[in-house]
Short mmCIF file of C-alpha atoms and ligand atoms in Angstrom, two decimals:
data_model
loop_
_atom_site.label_atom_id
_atom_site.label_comp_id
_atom_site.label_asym_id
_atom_site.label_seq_id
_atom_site.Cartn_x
_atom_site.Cartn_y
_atom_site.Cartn_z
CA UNK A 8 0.00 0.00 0.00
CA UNK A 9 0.90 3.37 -0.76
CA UNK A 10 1.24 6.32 2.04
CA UNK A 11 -1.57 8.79 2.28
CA UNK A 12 -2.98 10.81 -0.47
CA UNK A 13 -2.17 14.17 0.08
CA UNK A 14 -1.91 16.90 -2.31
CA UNK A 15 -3.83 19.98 -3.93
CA UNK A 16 -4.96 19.79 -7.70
CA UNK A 17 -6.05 23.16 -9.28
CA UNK A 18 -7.30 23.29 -12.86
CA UNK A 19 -7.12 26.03 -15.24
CA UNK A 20 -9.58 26.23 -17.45
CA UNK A 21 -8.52 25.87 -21.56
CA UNK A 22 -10.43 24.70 -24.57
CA UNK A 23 -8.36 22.64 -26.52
CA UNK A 24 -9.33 21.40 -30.40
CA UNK A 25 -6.96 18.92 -31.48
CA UNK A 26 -8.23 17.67 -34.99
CA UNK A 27 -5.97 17.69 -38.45
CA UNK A 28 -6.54 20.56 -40.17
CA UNK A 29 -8.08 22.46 -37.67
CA UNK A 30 -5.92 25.52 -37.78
CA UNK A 31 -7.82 26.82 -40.23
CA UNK A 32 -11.16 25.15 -40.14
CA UNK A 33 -11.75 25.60 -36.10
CA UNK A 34 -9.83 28.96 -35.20
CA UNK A 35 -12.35 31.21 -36.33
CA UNK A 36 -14.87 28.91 -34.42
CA UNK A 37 -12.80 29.25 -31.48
CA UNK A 38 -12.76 32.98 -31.77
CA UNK A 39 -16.35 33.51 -32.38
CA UNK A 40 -16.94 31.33 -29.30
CA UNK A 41 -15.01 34.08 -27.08
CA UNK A 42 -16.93 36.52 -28.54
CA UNK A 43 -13.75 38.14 -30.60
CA UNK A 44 -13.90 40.13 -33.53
CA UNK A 45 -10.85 41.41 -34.51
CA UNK A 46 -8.13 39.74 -34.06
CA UNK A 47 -4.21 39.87 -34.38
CA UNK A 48 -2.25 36.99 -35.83
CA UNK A 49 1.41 36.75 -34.30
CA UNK A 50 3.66 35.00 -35.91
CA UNK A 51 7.60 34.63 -36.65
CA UNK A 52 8.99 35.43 -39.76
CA UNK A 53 9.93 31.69 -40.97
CA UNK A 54 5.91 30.90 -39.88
CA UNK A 55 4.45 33.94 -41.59
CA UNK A 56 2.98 31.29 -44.52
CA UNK A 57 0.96 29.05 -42.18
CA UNK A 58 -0.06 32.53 -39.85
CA UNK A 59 -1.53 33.95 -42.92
CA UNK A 60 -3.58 30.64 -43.86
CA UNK A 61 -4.97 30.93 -40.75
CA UNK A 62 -5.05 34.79 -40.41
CA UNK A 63 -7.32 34.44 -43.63
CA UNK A 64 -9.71 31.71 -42.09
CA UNK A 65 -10.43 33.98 -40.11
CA UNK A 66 -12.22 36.58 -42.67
CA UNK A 67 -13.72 39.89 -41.28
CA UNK A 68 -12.42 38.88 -37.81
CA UNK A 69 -8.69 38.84 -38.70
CA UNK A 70 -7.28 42.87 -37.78
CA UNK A 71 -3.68 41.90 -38.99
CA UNK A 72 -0.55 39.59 -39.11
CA UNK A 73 2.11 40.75 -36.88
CA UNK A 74 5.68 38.25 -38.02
CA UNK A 75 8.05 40.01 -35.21
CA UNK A 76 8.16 36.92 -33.13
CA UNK A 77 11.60 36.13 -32.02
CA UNK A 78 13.44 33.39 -29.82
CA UNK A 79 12.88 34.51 -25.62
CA UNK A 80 10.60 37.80 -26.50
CA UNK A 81 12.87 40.45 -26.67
CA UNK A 82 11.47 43.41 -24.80
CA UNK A 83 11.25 45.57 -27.74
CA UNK A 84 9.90 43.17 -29.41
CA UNK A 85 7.13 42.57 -27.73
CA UNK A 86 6.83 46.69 -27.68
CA UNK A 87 6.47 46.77 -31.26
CA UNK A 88 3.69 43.93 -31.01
CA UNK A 89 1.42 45.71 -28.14
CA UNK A 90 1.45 48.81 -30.79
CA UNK A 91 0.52 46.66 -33.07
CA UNK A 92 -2.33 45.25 -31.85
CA UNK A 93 -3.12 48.31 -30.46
CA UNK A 94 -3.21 50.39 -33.70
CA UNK A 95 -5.55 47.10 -35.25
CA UNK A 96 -8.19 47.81 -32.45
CA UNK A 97 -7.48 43.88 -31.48
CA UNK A 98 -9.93 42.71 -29.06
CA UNK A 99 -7.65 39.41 -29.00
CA UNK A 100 -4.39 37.55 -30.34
CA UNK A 101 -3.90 34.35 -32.50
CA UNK A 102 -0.61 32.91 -31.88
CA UNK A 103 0.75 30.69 -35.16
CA UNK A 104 4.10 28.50 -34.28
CA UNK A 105 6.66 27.66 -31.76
CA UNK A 106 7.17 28.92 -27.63
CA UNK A 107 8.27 32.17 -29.58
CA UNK A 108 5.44 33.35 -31.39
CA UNK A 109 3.01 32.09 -28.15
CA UNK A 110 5.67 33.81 -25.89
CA UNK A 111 4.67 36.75 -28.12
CA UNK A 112 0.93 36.59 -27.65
CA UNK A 113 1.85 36.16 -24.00
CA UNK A 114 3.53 39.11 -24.08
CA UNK A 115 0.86 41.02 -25.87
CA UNK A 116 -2.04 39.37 -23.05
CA UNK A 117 0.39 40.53 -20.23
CA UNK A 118 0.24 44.40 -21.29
CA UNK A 119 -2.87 44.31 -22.40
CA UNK A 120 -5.04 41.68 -21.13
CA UNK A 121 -6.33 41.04 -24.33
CA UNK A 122 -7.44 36.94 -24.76
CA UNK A 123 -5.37 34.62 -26.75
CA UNK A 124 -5.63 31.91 -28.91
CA UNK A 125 -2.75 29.45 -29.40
CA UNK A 126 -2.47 27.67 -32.87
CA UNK A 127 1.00 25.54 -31.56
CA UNK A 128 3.37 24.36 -34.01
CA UNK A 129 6.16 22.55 -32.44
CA UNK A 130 6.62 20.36 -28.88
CA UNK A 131 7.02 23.16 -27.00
CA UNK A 132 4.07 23.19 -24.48
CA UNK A 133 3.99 27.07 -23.70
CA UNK A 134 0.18 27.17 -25.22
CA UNK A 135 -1.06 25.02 -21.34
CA UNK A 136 1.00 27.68 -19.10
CA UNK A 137 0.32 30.60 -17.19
CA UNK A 138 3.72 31.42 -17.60
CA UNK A 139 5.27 33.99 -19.46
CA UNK A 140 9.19 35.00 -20.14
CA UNK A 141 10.54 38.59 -21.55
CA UNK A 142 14.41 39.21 -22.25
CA UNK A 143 15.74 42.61 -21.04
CA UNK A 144 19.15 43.56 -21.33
CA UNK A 145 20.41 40.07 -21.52
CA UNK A 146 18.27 38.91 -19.32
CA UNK A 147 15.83 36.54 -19.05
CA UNK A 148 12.58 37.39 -16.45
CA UNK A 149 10.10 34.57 -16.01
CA UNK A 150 6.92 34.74 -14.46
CA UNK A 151 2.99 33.76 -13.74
CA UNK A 152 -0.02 35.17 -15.10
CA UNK A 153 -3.57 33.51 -15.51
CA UNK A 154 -3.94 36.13 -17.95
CA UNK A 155 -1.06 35.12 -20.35
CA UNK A 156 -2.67 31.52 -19.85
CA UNK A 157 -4.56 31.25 -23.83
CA UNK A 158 -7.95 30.92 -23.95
CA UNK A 159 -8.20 28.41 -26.42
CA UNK A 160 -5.91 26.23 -27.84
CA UNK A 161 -6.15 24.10 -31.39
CA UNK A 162 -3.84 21.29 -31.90
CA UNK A 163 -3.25 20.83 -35.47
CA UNK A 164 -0.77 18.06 -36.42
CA UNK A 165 -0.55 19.10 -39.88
CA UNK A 166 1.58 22.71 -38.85
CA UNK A 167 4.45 19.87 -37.42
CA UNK A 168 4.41 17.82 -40.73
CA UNK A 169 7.19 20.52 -42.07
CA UNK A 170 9.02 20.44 -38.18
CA UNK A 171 12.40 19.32 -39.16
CA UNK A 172 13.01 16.04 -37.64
CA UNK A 173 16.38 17.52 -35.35
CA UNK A 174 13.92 19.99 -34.38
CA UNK A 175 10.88 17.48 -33.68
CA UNK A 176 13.01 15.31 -31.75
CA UNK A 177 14.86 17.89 -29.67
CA UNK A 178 11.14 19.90 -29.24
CA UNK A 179 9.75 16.47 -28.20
CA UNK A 180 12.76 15.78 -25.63
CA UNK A 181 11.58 19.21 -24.18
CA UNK A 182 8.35 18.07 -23.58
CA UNK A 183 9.15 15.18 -21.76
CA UNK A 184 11.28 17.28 -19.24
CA UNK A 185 7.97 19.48 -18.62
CA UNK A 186 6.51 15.81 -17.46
CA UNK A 187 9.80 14.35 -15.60
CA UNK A 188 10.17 17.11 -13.55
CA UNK A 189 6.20 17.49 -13.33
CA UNK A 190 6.24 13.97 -11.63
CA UNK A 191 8.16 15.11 -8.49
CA UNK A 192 7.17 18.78 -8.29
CA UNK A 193 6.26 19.77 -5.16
CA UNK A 194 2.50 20.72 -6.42
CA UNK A 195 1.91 17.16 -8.23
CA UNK A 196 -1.07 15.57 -7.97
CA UNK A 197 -2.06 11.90 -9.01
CA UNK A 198 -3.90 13.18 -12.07
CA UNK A 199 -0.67 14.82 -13.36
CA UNK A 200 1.01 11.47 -12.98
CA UNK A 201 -1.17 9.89 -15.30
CA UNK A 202 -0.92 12.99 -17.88
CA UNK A 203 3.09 12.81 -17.20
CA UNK A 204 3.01 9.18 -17.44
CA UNK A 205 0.99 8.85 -20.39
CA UNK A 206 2.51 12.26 -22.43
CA UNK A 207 6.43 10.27 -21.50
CA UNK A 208 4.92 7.18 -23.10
CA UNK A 209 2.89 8.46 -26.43
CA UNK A 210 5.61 11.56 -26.87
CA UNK A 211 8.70 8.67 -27.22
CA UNK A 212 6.62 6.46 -28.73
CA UNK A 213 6.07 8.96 -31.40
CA UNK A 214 9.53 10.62 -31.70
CA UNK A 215 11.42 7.57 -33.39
CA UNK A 216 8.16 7.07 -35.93
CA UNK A 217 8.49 11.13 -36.73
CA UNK A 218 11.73 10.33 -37.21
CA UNK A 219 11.17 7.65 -39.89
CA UNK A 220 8.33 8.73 -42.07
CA UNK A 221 8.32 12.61 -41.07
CA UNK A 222 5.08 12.73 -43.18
CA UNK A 223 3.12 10.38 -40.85
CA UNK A 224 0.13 12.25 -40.07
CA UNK A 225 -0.24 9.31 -37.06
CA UNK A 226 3.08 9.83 -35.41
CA UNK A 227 2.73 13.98 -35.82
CA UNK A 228 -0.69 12.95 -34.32
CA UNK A 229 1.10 11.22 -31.11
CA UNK A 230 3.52 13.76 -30.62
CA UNK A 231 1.16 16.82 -30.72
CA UNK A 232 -0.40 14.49 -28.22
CA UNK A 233 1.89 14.06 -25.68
CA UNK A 234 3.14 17.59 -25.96
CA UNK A 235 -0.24 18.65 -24.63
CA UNK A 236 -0.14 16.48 -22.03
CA UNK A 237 3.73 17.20 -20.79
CA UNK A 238 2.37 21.18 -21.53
CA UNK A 239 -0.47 20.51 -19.29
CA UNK A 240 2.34 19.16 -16.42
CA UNK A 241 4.49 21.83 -16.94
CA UNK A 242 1.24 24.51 -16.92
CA UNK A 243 0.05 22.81 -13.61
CA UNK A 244 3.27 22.52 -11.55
CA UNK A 245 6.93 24.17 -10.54
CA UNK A 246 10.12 22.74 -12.37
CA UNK A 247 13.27 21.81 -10.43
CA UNK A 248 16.70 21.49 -11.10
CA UNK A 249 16.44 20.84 -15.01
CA UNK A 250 14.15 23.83 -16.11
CA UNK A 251 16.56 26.01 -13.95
CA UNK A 252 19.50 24.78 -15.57
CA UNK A 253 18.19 24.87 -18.70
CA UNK A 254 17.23 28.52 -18.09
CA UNK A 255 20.32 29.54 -17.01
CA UNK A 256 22.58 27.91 -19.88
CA UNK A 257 19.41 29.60 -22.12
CA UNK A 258 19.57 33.13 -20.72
CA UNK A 259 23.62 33.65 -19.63
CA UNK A 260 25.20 31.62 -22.26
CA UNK A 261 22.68 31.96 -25.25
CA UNK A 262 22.21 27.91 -25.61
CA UNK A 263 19.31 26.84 -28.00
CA UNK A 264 16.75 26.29 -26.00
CA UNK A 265 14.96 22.37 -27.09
CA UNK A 266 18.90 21.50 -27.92
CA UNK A 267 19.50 22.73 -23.90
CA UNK A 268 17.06 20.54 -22.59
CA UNK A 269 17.78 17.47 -24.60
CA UNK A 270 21.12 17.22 -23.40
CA UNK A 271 20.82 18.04 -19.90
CA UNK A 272 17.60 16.10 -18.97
CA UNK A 273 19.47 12.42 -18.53
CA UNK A 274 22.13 14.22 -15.98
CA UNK A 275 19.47 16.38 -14.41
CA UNK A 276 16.89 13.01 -14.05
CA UNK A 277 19.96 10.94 -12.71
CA UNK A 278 21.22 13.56 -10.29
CA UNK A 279 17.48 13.57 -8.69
CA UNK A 280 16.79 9.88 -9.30
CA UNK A 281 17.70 8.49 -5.51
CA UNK A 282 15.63 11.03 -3.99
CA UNK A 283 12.31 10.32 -5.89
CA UNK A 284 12.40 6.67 -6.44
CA UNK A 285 8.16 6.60 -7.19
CA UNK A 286 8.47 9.25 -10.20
CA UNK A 287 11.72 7.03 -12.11
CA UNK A 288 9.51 4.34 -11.01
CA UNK A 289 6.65 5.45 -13.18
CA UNK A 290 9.10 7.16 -15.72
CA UNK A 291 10.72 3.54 -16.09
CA UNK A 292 6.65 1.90 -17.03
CA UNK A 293 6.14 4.88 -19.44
CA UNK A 294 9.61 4.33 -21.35
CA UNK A 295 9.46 0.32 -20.54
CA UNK A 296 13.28 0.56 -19.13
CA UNK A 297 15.09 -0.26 -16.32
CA UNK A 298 17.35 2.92 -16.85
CA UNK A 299 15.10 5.63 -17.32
CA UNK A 300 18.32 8.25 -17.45
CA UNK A 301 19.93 6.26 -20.20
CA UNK A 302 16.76 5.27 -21.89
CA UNK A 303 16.16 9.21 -22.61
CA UNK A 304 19.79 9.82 -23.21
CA UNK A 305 19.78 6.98 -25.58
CA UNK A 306 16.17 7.66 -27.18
CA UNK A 307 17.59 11.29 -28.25
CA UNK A 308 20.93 10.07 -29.42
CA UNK A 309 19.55 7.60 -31.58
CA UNK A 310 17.39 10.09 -33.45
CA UNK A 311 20.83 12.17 -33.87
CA UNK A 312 20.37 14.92 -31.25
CA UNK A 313 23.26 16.52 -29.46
CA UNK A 314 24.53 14.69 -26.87
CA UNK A 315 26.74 17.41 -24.90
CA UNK A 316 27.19 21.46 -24.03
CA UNK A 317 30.23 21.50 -25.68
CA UNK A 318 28.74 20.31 -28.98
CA UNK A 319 26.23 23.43 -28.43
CA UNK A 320 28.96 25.70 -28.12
CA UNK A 321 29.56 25.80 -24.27
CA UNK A 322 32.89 26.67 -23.41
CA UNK A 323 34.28 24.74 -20.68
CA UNK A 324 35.28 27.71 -18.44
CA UNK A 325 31.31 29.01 -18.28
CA UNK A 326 30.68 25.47 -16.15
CA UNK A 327 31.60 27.63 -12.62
CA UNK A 328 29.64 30.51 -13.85
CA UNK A 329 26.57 28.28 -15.33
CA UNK A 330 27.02 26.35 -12.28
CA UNK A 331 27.15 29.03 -9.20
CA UNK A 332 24.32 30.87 -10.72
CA UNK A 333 22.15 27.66 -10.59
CA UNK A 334 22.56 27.09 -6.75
CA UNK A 335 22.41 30.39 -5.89
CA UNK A 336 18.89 30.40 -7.25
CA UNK A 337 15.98 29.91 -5.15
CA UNK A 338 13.44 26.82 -6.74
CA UNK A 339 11.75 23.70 -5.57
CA UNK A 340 13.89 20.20 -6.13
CA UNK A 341 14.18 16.86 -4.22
CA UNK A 342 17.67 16.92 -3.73
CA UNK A 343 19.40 20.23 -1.87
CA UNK A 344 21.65 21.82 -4.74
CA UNK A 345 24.90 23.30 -3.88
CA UNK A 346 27.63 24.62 -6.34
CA UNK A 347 29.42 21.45 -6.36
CA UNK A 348 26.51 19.29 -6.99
CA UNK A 349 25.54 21.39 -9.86
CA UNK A 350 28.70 21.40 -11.39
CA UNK A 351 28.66 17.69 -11.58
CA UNK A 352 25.40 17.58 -13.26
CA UNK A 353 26.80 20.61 -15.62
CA UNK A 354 30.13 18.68 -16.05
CA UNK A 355 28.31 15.23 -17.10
CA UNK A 356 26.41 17.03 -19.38
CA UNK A 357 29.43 19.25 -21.07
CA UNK A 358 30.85 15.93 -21.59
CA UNK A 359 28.20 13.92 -22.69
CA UNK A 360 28.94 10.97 -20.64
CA UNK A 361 27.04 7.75 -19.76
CA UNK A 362 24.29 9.28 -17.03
CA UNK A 363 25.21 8.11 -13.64
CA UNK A 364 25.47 9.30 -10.21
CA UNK A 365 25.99 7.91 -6.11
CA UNK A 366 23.15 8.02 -3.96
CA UNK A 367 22.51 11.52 -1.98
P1 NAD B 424 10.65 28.47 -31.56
O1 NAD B 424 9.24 28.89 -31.43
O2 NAD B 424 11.69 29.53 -31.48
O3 NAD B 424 10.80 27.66 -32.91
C1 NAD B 424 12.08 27.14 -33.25
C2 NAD B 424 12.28 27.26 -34.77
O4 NAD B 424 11.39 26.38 -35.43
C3 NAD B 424 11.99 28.64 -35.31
O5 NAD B 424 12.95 28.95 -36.28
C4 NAD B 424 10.61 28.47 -35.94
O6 NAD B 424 10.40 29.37 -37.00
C5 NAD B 424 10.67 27.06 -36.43
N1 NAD B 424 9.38 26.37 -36.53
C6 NAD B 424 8.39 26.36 -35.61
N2 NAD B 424 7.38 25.56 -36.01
C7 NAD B 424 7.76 25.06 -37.21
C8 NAD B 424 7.15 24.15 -38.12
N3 NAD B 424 5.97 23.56 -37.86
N4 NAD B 424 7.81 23.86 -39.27
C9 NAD B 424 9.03 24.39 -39.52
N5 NAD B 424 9.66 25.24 -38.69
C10 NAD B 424 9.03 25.57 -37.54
O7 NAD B 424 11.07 27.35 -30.48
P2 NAD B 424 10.28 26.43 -29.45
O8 NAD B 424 11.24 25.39 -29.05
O9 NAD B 424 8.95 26.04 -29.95
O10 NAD B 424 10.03 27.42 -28.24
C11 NAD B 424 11.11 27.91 -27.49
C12 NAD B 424 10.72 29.18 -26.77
O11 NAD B 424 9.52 28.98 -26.05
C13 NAD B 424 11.77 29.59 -25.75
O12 NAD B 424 11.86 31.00 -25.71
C14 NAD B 424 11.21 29.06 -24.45
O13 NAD B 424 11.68 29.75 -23.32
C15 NAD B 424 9.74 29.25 -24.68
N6 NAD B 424 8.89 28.33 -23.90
C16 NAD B 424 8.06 28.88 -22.99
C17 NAD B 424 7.23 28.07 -22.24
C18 NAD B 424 6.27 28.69 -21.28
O14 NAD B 424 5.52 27.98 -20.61
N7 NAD B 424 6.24 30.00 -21.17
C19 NAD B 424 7.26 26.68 -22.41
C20 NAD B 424 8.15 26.15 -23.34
C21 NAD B 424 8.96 26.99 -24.10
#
């Protein structure tokens, strides 16, 4: 038998379509439902194609396409897009494409509480969180907003049949870190075990058949799957060690950001591993392994993903920086954090070395 049940569950409340072809068949829909009438389409610039099929489903009720999304919302950028959707007379935002362009409309929401509509295109997850990021000087400030949090969201697997496959696998890898470290957040419930369990299992079930027939409308079907469901974990709880990492080799060093977490989820899970023996327990059932650390590690390598910092351009001298500002960050983990322990993890993954570590 188990121990006690004791935990606290809230739910947030988003609409999500998931249907092929439904970014342009159900956004409107969506929009109408919200009671929104004019609306501005964010985009990036490499998306603009796919925003404007969808801006023009949207008829009389599209006010504009906006393509100034870039990667971590630069602050000015997200200036230029508040004008923008003020000088339309928006009365809400359509998102089109990756964490950047829904960063963007999260940006937009968080000035000027207008409601948002997120039409995702990659792994990322961003489109079932409250949270929302903005790059100042260099730096990158994070925070949480129910207002940010979009409205609506429509899953359309078609947008990821042109994902590159690096890029599908490494988004995908990101998505399963929102779920591993979901699994022993401090605010996890039972029902985000099952989504974590479940989004592990169909997202790297998917990734190797993406990977093989890129065109699959099935396995783009699986993976949009189970990157809602490791969104919804990451939407619903607070990440540890891994998502702080990741943020700080992301903000201070300028890693890519799915490329980041694909490399340093393995040493981040097997650093935490002896202190949460019932989430690598159910980590181990969702990837069928005895190694869940190496399973991931191995999962990512095989579909060619980077396998260390130093292959993403870290230099070996940032590991003291990268790995003092890490501990001297306050965030929830299972295992206490201190320079040196951090520095292993960092070290492991600069490397790329088999993931392994001794008991706390
Ligand atoms: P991204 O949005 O920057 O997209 C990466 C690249 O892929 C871009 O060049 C983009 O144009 C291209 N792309 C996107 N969809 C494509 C498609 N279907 N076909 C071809 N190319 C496509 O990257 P991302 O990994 O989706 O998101 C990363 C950003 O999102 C980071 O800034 C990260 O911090 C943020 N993020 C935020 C949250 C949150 O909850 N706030 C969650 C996850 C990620």
């Amino acid at each position: 038998m188990k121990d006690l049940l004791d935990f606290t569950h809230e739910s947030r409340q988003v609409r999500v379509v998931f249907r092929p072809g439904a970014a342009t068949t159900a956004t409107a829909g969506e929009a109408a439902g919200l009671g929104l009438r004019r609306l501005l389409v964010v985009c990036g610039s490499h998306g603009a194609a796919t925003a404007r099929a969808v801006a023009d489903s949207l008829g009389p009720a599209c006010a504009g396409l906006h393509d100034g999304a870039r990667m971590h919302v630069p602050v000015e950028v997200a200036d230029r897009a508040v004008e923008a959707a003020r000088a339309a007379g928006a009365d809400g935002c359509v998102a089109v494409g990756g964490g950047s362009s829904i960063g963007l409309g999260k940006a937009i929401a968080l000035r000027t509480g207008l409601p948002l509509i997120a039409v995702p295109s990659t792994y990322s997850g961003s489109e079932m969180t409250p949270v929302w990021g903005l790059t100042e000087h260099g730096a990158k400030r994070t925070g949480r907003d129910p207002v940010v949090l979009p409205r609506a969201v429509v899953y359309d697997p078609e947008l990821t049949l042109s994902l590159p496959v690096p890029l599908s696998v490494t988004s995908g890898v990101n998505a399963i870190a929102h779920a591993v470290e979901a699994l022993y957040a401090p605010d996890t419930s039972p029902l985000i075990a099952l989504m974590a369990a479940e989004g592990v299992r169909a997202m790297a079930t998917a990734l190797p058949a993406v990977a093989d027939a890129p065109d699959s409308p099935a396995a783009r079907g699986q993976a949009l799957y189970g990157a809602w469901l490791c969104g919804s974990c990451l939407g619903a709880t607070t990440m540890g060690l891994h998502h702080k990492l990741c943020h700080v080799l992301g903000g201070t060093f300028g890693l890519p950001h799915a490329d980041t977490h694909t490399v340093v989820l393995p040493y981040a899970l097997a650093f935490n591993a002896p202190a949460v023996p019932d989430a690598v327990a159910t980590l181990a059932r969702a990837l069928d392994t005895t190694d869940v650390p190496r399973a991931l590690r191995d999962l990512a390598v095989r579909l060619g993903a980077p396998r260390s910092l130093a292959e993403l351009g870290l230099k070996e001298t940032d590991l003291t920086q990268a790995a003092t500002e890490t501990a001297g960050q306050a965030y929830a983990n299972p295992r206490a954090v201190t320079a040196d322990g951090a520095l292993a993890v960092l070290r492991a993954a600069y490397e790329g070395v088999e993931p392994e570590f001794p008991a706390p």
